[in-house]
PDB file of C-alpha atoms in Angstrom:
ATOM      1  CA  MET C 263     -13.903  39.608 -50.954  1.00 89.00           C
ATOM      2  CA  ASP C 264     -16.752  37.520 -49.167  1.00 95.00           C
ATOM      3  CA  GLY C 265     -16.375  33.584 -49.220  1.00 96.00           C
ATOM      4  CA  ILE C 266     -14.572  30.361 -48.213  1.00 97.00           C
ATOM      5  CA  LEU C 267     -11.250  29.463 -49.364  1.00 98.00           C
ATOM      6  CA  ILE C 268     -10.339  25.938 -48.680  1.00 98.00           C
ATOM      7  CA  LEU C 269      -6.509  26.037 -48.104  1.00 98.00           C
ATOM      8  CA  ASN C 270      -4.085  23.163 -48.131  1.00 98.00           C
ATOM      9  CA  LYS C 271      -1.881  24.342 -45.452  1.00 98.00           C
ATOM     10  CA  PRO C 272       1.812  23.173 -45.602  1.00 98.00           C
ATOM     11  CA  GLN C 273       3.887  22.352 -42.602  1.00 97.00           C
ATOM     12  CA  CYS C 274       5.985  24.811 -40.441  1.00 96.00           C
ATOM     13  CA  ILE C 275       3.425  27.732 -40.448  1.00 97.00           C
ATOM     14  CA  SER C 276       0.571  28.489 -37.894  1.00 95.00           C
ATOM     15  CA  SER C 277      -3.074  28.399 -38.955  1.00 96.00           C
ATOM     16  CA  ASN C 278      -3.307  32.114 -38.353  1.00 95.00           C
ATOM     17  CA  THR C 279      -0.262  32.941 -40.342  1.00 97.00           C
ATOM     18  CA  ALA C 280      -1.432  30.714 -43.302  1.00 98.00           C
ATOM     19  CA  ALA C 281      -4.819  32.554 -43.144  1.00 97.00           C
ATOM     20  CA  ARG C 282      -3.301  35.841 -42.989  1.00 97.00           C
ATOM     21  CA  LYS C 283      -1.169  34.944 -46.061  1.00 97.00           C
ATOM     22  CA  ALA C 284      -4.110  33.768 -48.170  1.00 97.00           C
ATOM     23  CA  MET C 285      -6.035  36.940 -47.384  1.00 96.00           C
ATOM     24  CA  ARG C 286      -3.103  39.091 -48.505  1.00 96.00           C
ATOM     25  CA  MET C 287      -2.869  37.228 -51.661  1.00 96.00           C
ATOM     26  CA  LEU C 288      -6.545  37.563 -52.404  1.00 96.00           C
ATOM     27  CA  GLY C 289      -6.721  41.017 -51.305  1.00 94.00           C
ATOM     28  CA  ALA C 290      -9.143  40.363 -48.676  1.00 94.00           C
ATOM     29  CA  LYS C 291      -9.248  42.933 -45.850  1.00 92.00           C
ATOM     30  CA  LYS C 292     -11.120  40.801 -43.226  1.00 94.00           C
ATOM     31  CA  GLY C 293     -10.717  37.019 -42.617  1.00 95.00           C
ATOM     32  CA  GLY C 294      -9.956  34.218 -40.358  1.00 95.00           C
ATOM     33  CA  HIS C 295     -10.061  30.487 -40.273  1.00 95.00           C
ATOM     34  CA  ALA C 296     -12.272  27.694 -38.787  1.00 93.00           C
ATOM     35  CA  GLY C 297     -10.551  25.026 -36.876  1.00 87.00           C
ATOM     36  CA  THR C 298      -6.933  25.387 -35.958  1.00 90.00           C
ATOM     37  CA  LEU C 299      -4.104  23.060 -37.250  1.00 94.00           C
ATOM     38  CA  ASP C 300      -0.945  22.620 -35.436  1.00 91.00           C
ATOM     39  CA  PRO C 301       1.944  24.252 -37.073  1.00 93.00           C
ATOM     40  CA  MET C 302       3.522  21.017 -38.103  1.00 95.00           C
ATOM     41  CA  ALA C 303       0.259  19.474 -39.279  1.00 97.00           C
ATOM     42  CA  GLN C 304      -0.927  20.076 -42.876  1.00 98.00           C
ATOM     43  CA  GLY C 305      -3.868  19.727 -44.878  1.00 98.00           C
ATOM     44  CA  VAL C 306      -7.502  21.356 -45.132  1.00 98.00           C
ATOM     45  CA  LEU C 307      -7.948  24.683 -43.318  1.00 98.00           C
ATOM     46  CA  VAL C 308     -11.058  26.390 -44.001  1.00 97.00           C
ATOM     47  CA  VAL C 309     -10.190  30.217 -44.428  1.00 97.00           C
ATOM     48  CA  LEU C 310     -13.031  32.530 -44.089  1.00 97.00           C
ATOM     49  CA  LEU C 311     -13.077  35.914 -46.187  1.00 97.00           C
ATOM     50  CA  GLY C 312     -14.929  38.945 -45.428  1.00 95.00           C
ATOM     51  CA  LYS C 313     -18.507  38.645 -44.212  1.00 95.00           C
ATOM     52  CA  ALA C 314     -17.957  34.779 -44.137  1.00 96.00           C
ATOM     53  CA  THR C 315     -16.083  35.220 -40.913  1.00 96.00           C
ATOM     54  CA  ARG C 316     -19.616  35.661 -39.135  1.00 95.00           C
ATOM     55  CA  LEU C 317     -20.171  32.068 -39.934  1.00 95.00           C
ATOM     56  CA  SER C 318     -17.116  30.543 -38.220  1.00 93.00           C
ATOM     57  CA  GLU C 319     -19.421  28.714 -35.595  1.00 91.00           C
ATOM     58  CA  TYR C 320     -21.009  26.775 -38.580  1.00 92.00           C
ATOM     59  CA  ALA C 321     -17.937  26.114 -40.338  1.00 91.00           C
ATOM     60  CA  MET C 322     -16.230  24.429 -37.390  1.00 89.00           C
ATOM     61  CA  ASP C 323     -19.505  22.352 -36.814  1.00 85.00           C
ATOM     62  CA  GLY C 324     -18.695  19.379 -39.244  1.00 88.00           C
ATOM     63  CA  LYS C 325     -16.751  16.224 -38.598  1.00 94.00           C
ATOM     64  CA  LYS C 326     -13.106  16.166 -39.126  1.00 96.00           C
ATOM     65  CA  GLU C 327     -10.924  13.394 -41.080  1.00 98.00           C
ATOM     66  CA  TYR C 328      -7.272  13.039 -40.309  1.00 98.00           C
ATOM     67  CA  VAL C 329      -4.399  10.813 -41.234  1.00 98.00           C
ATOM     68  CA  ALA C 330      -2.119  10.422 -38.197  1.00 98.00           C
ATOM     69  CA  SER C 331       1.387   8.765 -37.787  1.00 98.00           C
ATOM     70  CA  ILE C 332       2.115   7.788 -34.394  1.00 98.00           C
ATOM     71  CA  LYS C 333       5.612   6.939 -32.873  1.00 98.00           C
ATOM     72  CA  PHE C 334       5.625   4.542 -29.796  1.00 98.00           C
ATOM     73  CA  GLY C 335       8.374   4.523 -27.158  1.00 98.00           C
ATOM     74  CA  ILE C 336       8.762   8.315 -26.795  1.00 98.00           C
ATOM     75  CA  GLU C 337       7.236  10.980 -24.803  1.00 97.00           C
ATOM     76  CA  THR C 338       7.593  14.879 -25.340  1.00 96.00           C
ATOM     77  CA  ASP C 339       6.099  17.996 -23.707  1.00 91.00           C
ATOM     78  CA  THR C 340       3.974  18.788 -26.604  1.00 92.00           C
ATOM     79  CA  LEU C 341       2.774  15.252 -27.290  1.00 95.00           C
ATOM     80  CA  ASP C 342       4.242  15.365 -30.793  1.00 96.00           C
ATOM     81  CA  ILE C 343       7.832  14.501 -32.216  1.00 97.00           C
ATOM     82  CA  TRP C 344       8.802  17.929 -32.520  1.00 95.00           C
ATOM     83  CA  GLY C 345       8.523  18.881 -28.543  1.00 93.00           C
ATOM     84  CA  ALA C 346      11.280  18.418 -26.011  1.00 93.00           C
ATOM     85  CA  GLN C 347      11.670  14.593 -24.985  1.00 96.00           C
ATOM     86  CA  THR C 348      10.659  13.751 -21.510  1.00 95.00           C
ATOM     87  CA  ASN C 349      10.610  10.025 -21.431  1.00 97.00           C
ATOM     88  CA  VAL C 350      11.700   6.939 -23.521  1.00 98.00           C
ATOM     89  CA  ASP C 351      10.430   3.400 -23.281  1.00 97.00           C
ATOM     90  CA  ILE C 352      10.834   0.186 -25.340  1.00 97.00           C
ATOM     91  CA  PRO C 353       7.203  -0.872 -26.545  1.00 97.00           C
ATOM     92  CA  SER C 354       6.411  -4.522 -26.500  1.00 96.00           C
ATOM     93  CA  PHE C 355       2.696  -4.851 -27.759  1.00 97.00           C
ATOM     94  CA  THR C 356       1.558  -7.023 -30.750  1.00 96.00           C
ATOM     95  CA  SER C 357      -0.193  -5.928 -33.889  1.00 96.00           C
ATOM     96  CA  ALA C 358      -3.498  -7.637 -32.530  1.00 96.00           C
ATOM     97  CA  GLN C 359      -3.196  -5.609 -29.484  1.00 97.00           C
ATOM     98  CA  LEU C 360      -2.955  -2.479 -31.361  1.00 97.00           C
ATOM     99  CA  GLU C 361      -5.978  -3.165 -33.567  1.00 96.00           C
ATOM    100  CA  GLU C 362      -8.001  -4.113 -30.381  1.00 96.00           C
ATOM    101  CA  SER C 363      -6.934  -0.797 -28.549  1.00 97.00           C
ATOM    102  CA  LEU C 364      -7.862   1.033 -31.660  1.00 97.00           C
ATOM    103  CA  ASP C 365     -11.328  -0.320 -31.665  1.00 95.00           C
ATOM    104  CA  ALA C 366     -11.830   0.766 -27.951  1.00 95.00           C
ATOM    105  CA  PHE C 367     -11.672   4.463 -28.929  1.00 97.00           C
ATOM    106  CA  ILE C 368     -14.537   4.316 -31.385  1.00 97.00           C
ATOM    107  CA  GLY C 369     -17.592   6.090 -30.034  1.00 97.00           C
ATOM    108  CA  ASP C 370     -18.021   8.803 -27.040  1.00 97.00           C
ATOM    109  CA  PHE C 371     -15.396   9.419 -24.405  1.00 95.00           C
ATOM    110  CA  GLU C 372     -13.821  12.109 -22.339  1.00 95.00           C
ATOM    111  CA  GLN C 373     -10.470  13.336 -23.611  1.00 94.00           C
ATOM    112  CA  ILE C 374      -8.086  15.503 -21.761  1.00 88.00           C
ATOM    113  CA  PRO C 375      -6.394  18.179 -24.274  1.00 86.00           C
ATOM    114  CA  PRO C 376      -2.846  18.832 -24.543  1.00 82.00           C
ATOM    115  CA  MET C 377      -1.199  21.459 -22.373  1.00 73.00           C
ATOM    116  CA  TYR C 378       0.208  22.933 -25.673  1.00 65.00           C
ATOM    117  CA  SER C 379      -3.109  23.918 -27.323  1.00 63.00           C
ATOM    118  CA  ALA C 380      -4.940  27.086 -28.390  1.00 63.00           C
ATOM    119  CA  ILE C 381      -7.576  26.614 -25.461  1.00 63.00           C
ATOM    120  CA  LYS C 382      -7.746  29.497 -23.339  1.00 65.00           C
ATOM    121  CA  LYS C 383      -7.410  29.713 -19.534  1.00 62.00           C
ATOM    122  CA  GLY C 384      -8.452  33.067 -17.971  1.00 61.00           C
ATOM    123  CA  GLY C 385      -8.225  34.499 -21.314  1.00 66.00           C
ATOM    124  CA  VAL C 386      -4.602  33.235 -22.106  1.00 65.00           C
ATOM    125  CA  LYS C 387      -3.919  30.408 -24.564  1.00 67.00           C
ATOM    126  CA  MET C 388      -2.676  27.158 -22.984  1.00 61.00           C
ATOM    127  CA  TYR C 389       0.446  27.027 -25.049  1.00 64.00           C
ATOM    128  CA  GLU C 390       1.402  30.631 -23.873  1.00 66.00           C
ATOM    129  CA  LEU C 391       1.325  29.574 -20.286  1.00 57.00           C
ATOM    130  CA  ALA C 392       3.107  26.290 -21.211  1.00 57.00           C
ATOM    131  CA  ARG C 393       5.957  28.358 -22.772  1.00 68.00           C
ATOM    132  CA  LYS C 394       6.490  30.126 -19.392  1.00 59.00           C
ATOM    133  CA  GLY C 395       6.714  26.877 -17.399  1.00 66.00           C
ATOM    134  CA  GLN C 396       3.167  27.140 -16.048  1.00 64.00           C
ATOM    135  CA  LYS C 397       1.232  24.046 -15.508  1.00 71.00           C
ATOM    136  CA  VAL C 398      -2.601  24.423 -15.479  1.00 67.00           C
ATOM    137  CA  GLU C 399      -5.159  21.288 -14.708  1.00 66.00           C
ATOM    138  CA  LEU C 400      -7.147  20.825 -17.833  1.00 71.00           C
ATOM    139  CA  GLY C 401     -10.473  19.265 -17.442  1.00 75.00           C
ATOM    140  CA  ALA C 402     -11.626  16.472 -19.862  1.00 87.00           C
ATOM    141  CA  ARG C 403     -13.754  17.172 -22.969  1.00 90.00           C
ATOM    142  CA  HIS C 404     -16.522  15.161 -24.455  1.00 95.00           C
ATOM    143  CA  VAL C 405     -15.488  13.752 -28.098  1.00 95.00           C
ATOM    144  CA  ASN C 406     -16.624  11.232 -30.586  1.00 97.00           C
ATOM    145  CA  VAL C 407     -14.716   9.157 -32.910  1.00 98.00           C
ATOM    146  CA  GLU C 408     -16.874   7.746 -35.835  1.00 97.00           C
ATOM    147  CA  ARG C 409     -14.366   5.636 -37.462  1.00 97.00           C
ATOM    148  CA  ILE C 410     -10.663   4.432 -37.086  1.00 97.00           C
ATOM    149  CA  GLU C 411      -8.947   2.553 -39.703  1.00 97.00           C
ATOM    150  CA  LEU C 412      -5.400   1.262 -39.345  1.00 97.00           C
ATOM    151  CA  LEU C 413      -3.531   2.333 -42.595  1.00 98.00           C
ATOM    152  CA  GLY C 414       0.043   1.269 -41.558  1.00 95.00           C
ATOM    153  CA  ASN C 415       1.172  -1.082 -38.866  1.00 95.00           C
ATOM    154  CA  GLY C 416       4.838  -0.806 -37.820  1.00 95.00           C
ATOM    155  CA  ALA C 417       4.018  -2.276 -34.146  1.00 94.00           C
ATOM    156  CA  PRO C 418       5.323  -2.037 -31.697  1.00 97.00           C
ATOM    157  CA  ASN C 419       7.223   1.057 -33.107  1.00 97.00           C
ATOM    158  CA  SER C 420       4.791   3.033 -35.064  1.00 98.00           C
ATOM    159  CA  ALA C 421       1.254   3.281 -36.860  1.00 98.00           C
ATOM    160  CA  ASP C 422      -0.607   5.293 -39.228  1.00 98.00           C
ATOM    161  CA  VAL C 423      -4.328   5.509 -38.735  1.00 98.00           C
ATOM    162  CA  LEU C 424      -7.187   7.482 -40.251  1.00 98.00           C
ATOM    163  CA  LEU C 425      -9.671   9.111 -37.799  1.00 98.00           C
ATOM    164  CA  VAL C 426     -13.022  10.480 -38.478  1.00 98.00           C
ATOM    165  CA  CYS C 427     -13.877  12.478 -35.257  1.00 97.00           C
ATOM    166  CA  SER C 428     -15.923  15.428 -33.862  1.00 95.00           C
ATOM    167  CA  LYS C 429     -14.731  18.919 -33.423  1.00 91.00           C
ATOM    168  CA  GLY C 430     -12.654  19.494 -30.500  1.00 90.00           C
ATOM    169  CA  PHE C 431     -10.898  16.172 -30.744  1.00 95.00           C
ATOM    170  CA  TYR C 432      -7.064  16.494 -30.261  1.00 94.00           C
ATOM    171  CA  VAL C 433      -4.950  13.807 -32.337  1.00 97.00           C
ATOM    172  CA  ARG C 434      -2.047  14.449 -30.245  1.00 96.00           C
ATOM    173  CA  SER C 435      -3.809  13.287 -26.720  1.00 96.00           C
ATOM    174  CA  PHE C 436      -5.410  10.428 -28.862  1.00 97.00           C
ATOM    175  CA  CYS C 437      -1.817   9.294 -29.484  1.00 98.00           C
ATOM    176  CA  ARG C 438      -0.814   9.727 -25.865  1.00 97.00           C
ATOM    177  CA  ASP C 439      -4.047   7.751 -24.744  1.00 97.00           C
ATOM    178  CA  LEU C 440      -3.466   4.980 -27.258  1.00 98.00           C
ATOM    179  CA  ALA C 441      -0.015   4.489 -26.189  1.00 98.00           C
ATOM    180  CA  GLN C 442      -0.920   4.299 -22.700  1.00 97.00           C
ATOM    181  CA  SER C 443      -3.575   1.794 -23.453  1.00 97.00           C
ATOM    182  CA  LEU C 444      -0.690  -0.411 -25.049  1.00 98.00           C
ATOM    183  CA  GLY C 445       1.445   0.122 -21.661  1.00 97.00           C
ATOM    184  CA  THR C 446       3.745   2.523 -23.240  1.00 98.00           C
ATOM    185  CA  ILE C 447       4.114   5.892 -24.217  1.00 98.00           C
ATOM    186  CA  GLY C 448       3.969   7.694 -27.873  1.00 98.00           C
ATOM    187  CA  VAL C 449       3.630  11.072 -29.650  1.00 98.00           C
ATOM    188  CA  MET C 450       2.086  12.204 -32.699  1.00 98.00           C
ATOM    189  CA  SER C 451       4.939  12.012 -35.621  1.00 98.00           C
ATOM    190  CA  GLY C 452       2.828  13.343 -38.651  1.00 98.00           C
ATOM    191  CA  LEU C 453      -0.888  14.798 -39.151  1.00 98.00           C
ATOM    192  CA  THR C 454      -2.825  15.691 -42.217  1.00 98.00           C
ATOM    193  CA  ARG C 455      -6.387  16.709 -42.255  1.00 98.00           C
ATOM    194  CA  VAL C 456      -7.936  15.382 -45.085  1.00 98.00           C
ATOM    195  CA  ARG C 457     -11.429  16.661 -44.554  1.00 97.00           C
ATOM    196  CA  SER C 458     -13.088  19.202 -42.525  1.00 96.00           C
ATOM    197  CA  GLY C 459     -16.885  19.031 -42.733  1.00 93.00           C
ATOM    198  CA  ASP C 460     -17.909  19.103 -46.404  1.00 92.00           C
ATOM    199  CA  PHE C 461     -14.416  20.108 -47.628  1.00 95.00           C
ATOM    200  CA  GLY C 462     -11.951  17.554 -48.778  1.00 97.00           C
ATOM    201  CA  ILE C 463      -8.300  17.974 -49.578  1.00 97.00           C
ATOM    202  CA  ALA C 464      -8.881  16.915 -53.133  1.00 97.00           C
ATOM    203  CA  HIS C 465     -10.347  20.309 -53.802  1.00 95.00           C
ATOM    204  CA  SER C 466      -8.342  22.524 -51.620  1.00 98.00           C
ATOM    205  CA  TYR C 467      -5.770  25.014 -52.972  1.00 98.00           C
ATOM    206  CA  SER C 468      -2.163  25.551 -51.975  1.00 98.00           C
ATOM    207  CA  PHE C 469      -0.455  28.724 -51.930  1.00 98.00           C
ATOM    208  CA  GLU C 470       1.048  28.025 -55.295  1.00 98.00           C
ATOM    209  CA  ASP C 471      -2.373  27.263 -56.634  1.00 98.00           C
ATOM    210  CA  ILE C 472      -3.724  30.664 -55.217  1.00 98.00           C
ATOM    211  CA  GLU C 473      -0.651  32.381 -56.979  1.00 97.00           C
ATOM    212  CA  GLU C 474      -1.411  30.804 -60.352  1.00 97.00           C
ATOM    213  CA  ALA C 475      -5.289  31.519 -60.165  1.00 97.00           C
ATOM    214  CA  ILE C 476      -4.230  35.171 -59.459  1.00 96.00           C
ATOM    215  CA  GLY C 477      -1.747  35.310 -62.265  1.00 96.00           C
ATOM    216  CA  SER C 478      -4.486  33.807 -64.545  1.00 96.00           C
ATOM    217  CA  GLY C 479      -7.071  36.242 -63.494  1.00 96.00           C
ATOM    218  CA  VAL C 480      -9.330  33.607 -61.909  1.00 96.00           C
ATOM    219  CA  ALA C 481      -8.919  34.236 -58.381  1.00 95.00           C
ATOM    220  CA  ALA C 482     -12.566  34.496 -57.790  1.00 93.00           C
ATOM    221  CA  SER C 483     -13.300  31.069 -59.046  1.00 95.00           C
ATOM    222  CA  ILE C 484     -11.172  29.395 -56.115  1.00 97.00           C
ATOM    223  CA  VAL C 485     -13.376  31.160 -53.402  1.00 97.00           C
ATOM    224  CA  LYS C 486     -16.634  29.466 -52.594  1.00 97.00           C
ATOM    225  CA  PRO C 487     -19.746  31.546 -51.704  1.00 96.00           C
ATOM    226  CA  CYS C 488     -20.406  32.121 -48.037  1.00 96.00           C
ATOM    227  CA  ASP C 489     -23.390  29.690 -47.893  1.00 96.00           C
ATOM    228  CA  SER C 490     -21.229  26.565 -48.718  1.00 95.00           C
ATOM    229  CA  VAL C 491     -20.532  25.967 -45.144  1.00 94.00           C
ATOM    230  CA  LEU C 492     -24.451  25.975 -44.408  1.00 94.00           C
ATOM    231  CA  GLY C 493     -25.232  23.003 -46.678  1.00 90.00           C
ATOM    232  CA  HIS C 494     -26.615  21.318 -43.717  1.00 89.00           C
ATOM    233  CA  MET C 495     -29.446  23.960 -43.356  1.00 93.00           C
ATOM    234  CA  PRO C 496     -32.569  23.946 -45.281  1.00 94.00           C
ATOM    235  CA  MET C 497     -32.993  26.943 -47.647  1.00 94.00           C
ATOM    236  CA  VAL C 498     -35.925  29.210 -47.995  1.00 95.00           C
ATOM    237  CA  GLU C 499     -36.738  31.767 -50.866  1.00 95.00           C
ATOM    238  CA  LEU C 500     -38.427  34.836 -49.769  1.00 95.00           C
ATOM    239  CA  GLU C 501     -40.391  37.520 -51.328  1.00 94.00           C
ATOM    240  CA  TYR C 502     -39.333  41.147 -50.774  1.00 94.00           C
ATOM    241  CA  GLU C 503     -41.530  42.138 -47.966  1.00 95.00           C
ATOM    242  CA  GLN C 504     -40.461  38.976 -46.090  1.00 95.00           C
ATOM    243  CA  ALA C 505     -36.890  39.501 -46.778  1.00 95.00           C
ATOM    244  CA  LYS C 506     -37.048  43.230 -45.714  1.00 95.00           C
ATOM    245  CA  SER C 507     -38.868  42.396 -42.457  1.00 95.00           C
ATOM    246  CA  ILE C 508     -36.115  39.929 -41.284  1.00 94.00           C
ATOM    247  CA  SER C 509     -33.352  42.444 -42.466  1.00 94.00           C
ATOM    248  CA  ASN C 510     -34.836  44.933 -40.261  1.00 94.00           C
ATOM    249  CA  GLY C 511     -35.427  42.752 -37.214  1.00 93.00           C
ATOM    250  CA  ARG C 512     -38.869  42.015 -37.557  1.00 95.00           C
ATOM    251  CA  ALA C 513     -40.342  38.260 -37.915  1.00 94.00           C
ATOM    252  CA  THR C 514     -42.297  37.184 -40.836  1.00 95.00           C
ATOM    253  CA  ARG C 515     -44.733  34.169 -41.294  1.00 93.00           C
ATOM    254  CA  ILE C 516     -43.465  31.260 -43.078  1.00 91.00           C
ATOM    255  CA  LEU C 517     -44.041  27.446 -43.827  1.00 85.00           C
ATOM    256  CA  GLY C 518     -41.114  25.211 -42.935  1.00 83.00           C
ATOM    257  CA  ASP C 519     -39.645  23.041 -40.464  1.00 88.00           C
ATOM    258  CA  GLU C 520     -38.505  24.460 -37.144  1.00 93.00           C
ATOM    259  CA  GLY C 521     -34.888  25.305 -36.897  1.00 95.00           C
ATOM    260  CA  LEU C 522     -32.175  27.359 -38.811  1.00 96.00           C
ATOM    261  CA  ALA C 523     -32.468  27.946 -42.364  1.00 96.00           C
ATOM    262  CA  ARG C 524     -30.278  29.570 -45.109  1.00 96.00           C
ATOM    263  CA  CYS C 525     -32.390  32.652 -46.406  1.00 97.00           C
ATOM    264  CA  TYR C 526     -32.471  33.859 -49.982  1.00 97.00           C
ATOM    265  CA  PHE C 527     -33.961  36.586 -52.026  1.00 95.00           C
ATOM    266  CA  ARG C 528     -33.868  36.557 -55.892  1.00 94.00           C
ATOM    267  CA  GLY C 529     -31.686  33.444 -55.670  1.00 95.00           C
ATOM    268  CA  SER C 530     -29.006  35.082 -53.616  1.00 96.00           C
ATOM    269  CA  PHE C 531     -27.927  34.188 -50.156  1.00 97.00           C
ATOM    270  CA  PHE C 532     -28.403  37.022 -47.511  1.00 97.00           C
ATOM    271  CA  ALA C 533     -29.000  35.588 -43.872  1.00 97.00           C
ATOM    272  CA  ILE C 534     -29.578  32.915 -41.392  1.00 97.00           C
ATOM    273  CA  GLY C 535     -33.009  32.654 -40.174  1.00 96.00           C
ATOM    274  CA  SER C 536     -34.679  30.721 -37.229  1.00 96.00           C
ATOM    275  CA  ILE C 537     -37.947  29.080 -37.904  1.00 96.00           C
ATOM    276  CA  LYS C 538     -40.305  28.505 -34.929  1.00 94.00           C
ATOM    277  CA  SER C 539     -44.063  28.008 -34.645  1.00 92.00           C
ATOM    278  CA  GLY C 540     -44.499  29.179 -38.333  1.00 92.00           C
ATOM    279  CA  THR C 541     -42.469  32.458 -37.745  1.00 95.00           C
ATOM    280  CA  LEU C 542     -39.142  33.134 -39.299  1.00 96.00           C
ATOM    281  CA  SER C 543     -36.816  35.702 -37.681  1.00 96.00           C
ATOM    282  CA  ALA C 544     -33.174  36.678 -38.478  1.00 95.00           C
ATOM    283  CA  LYS C 545     -30.265  35.039 -36.668  1.00 95.00           C
ATOM    284  CA  LYS C 546     -27.730  36.552 -38.729  1.00 96.00           C
ATOM    285  CA  VAL C 547     -28.131  38.973 -41.707  1.00 96.00           C
ATOM    286  CA  LEU C 548     -24.899  39.124 -43.768  1.00 95.00           C
ATOM    287  CA  PHE C 549     -25.932  40.992 -47.097  1.00 95.00           C
ATOM    288  CA  ASP C 550     -27.933  44.246 -47.845  1.00 92.00           C
ATOM    289  CA  LEU C 551     -30.967  43.314 -49.782  1.00 87.00           C
ATOM    290  CA  GLU C 552     -30.356  46.467 -52.150  1.00 81.00           C
ATOM    291  CA  ALA C 553     -26.861  45.213 -53.128  1.00 77.00           C
ATOM    292  CA  LEU C 554     -28.439  41.582 -54.312  1.00 76.00           C
TER     293      LEU C 554
END
């Protein structure tokens, strides 16, 4: 099975475990996911099945949208409510100060990721080092926040916010940094990803939904085609000789804007191509022309 499943991941399960479970249910022999969600987070997880795994870099590119809950006055080793408590405080900021601080996070800035993360250092995931008690200096990463909306104001003890941000943005780090800007400490106490790129939670599927689709014999209908993660790229329809050329690693002449493009033959997606100076060459060929 080749395609994209938009999974509504529940809490208390890792992204890898959730993706593997969905794969088993659908009978996919190969798969993965694009954009890790913390085990205690829930919401949109883009699961790549079969040949779609080769498109992971494009599936992770889009903006992310989260609804996050923050608890002020507490600090933990994981920067979320489920970690070991390391400090407490009595916050005293006002609602007006909270809103002013939130506004300061809109735009581009540098963010230090949490120690408990899937980022690798020397080939080892950071959370594995953290569990062994090893502390590693983490460099700041460039991130962007497009929009912040205050959904629930329980100042000075809590807040619920909506965030539209770039890939690589850590909500747990944001909660830590927001609290520091308010002169206190704080952790993430809840997180739901409501959108990843073009995929929203309203059109995602729970494990129960998948089971029901399988039982009704319509499992294929909940799996989107591979090119659904490439909507930001223009499409080009190729003649047989053009398609054959790029499938065999040769360039072909074509009219079109420079950059990446989705390549189709007989209306079926089969490759990602790169157009430069009127020449199209293959970047990734996913499907055999003769099978289309």
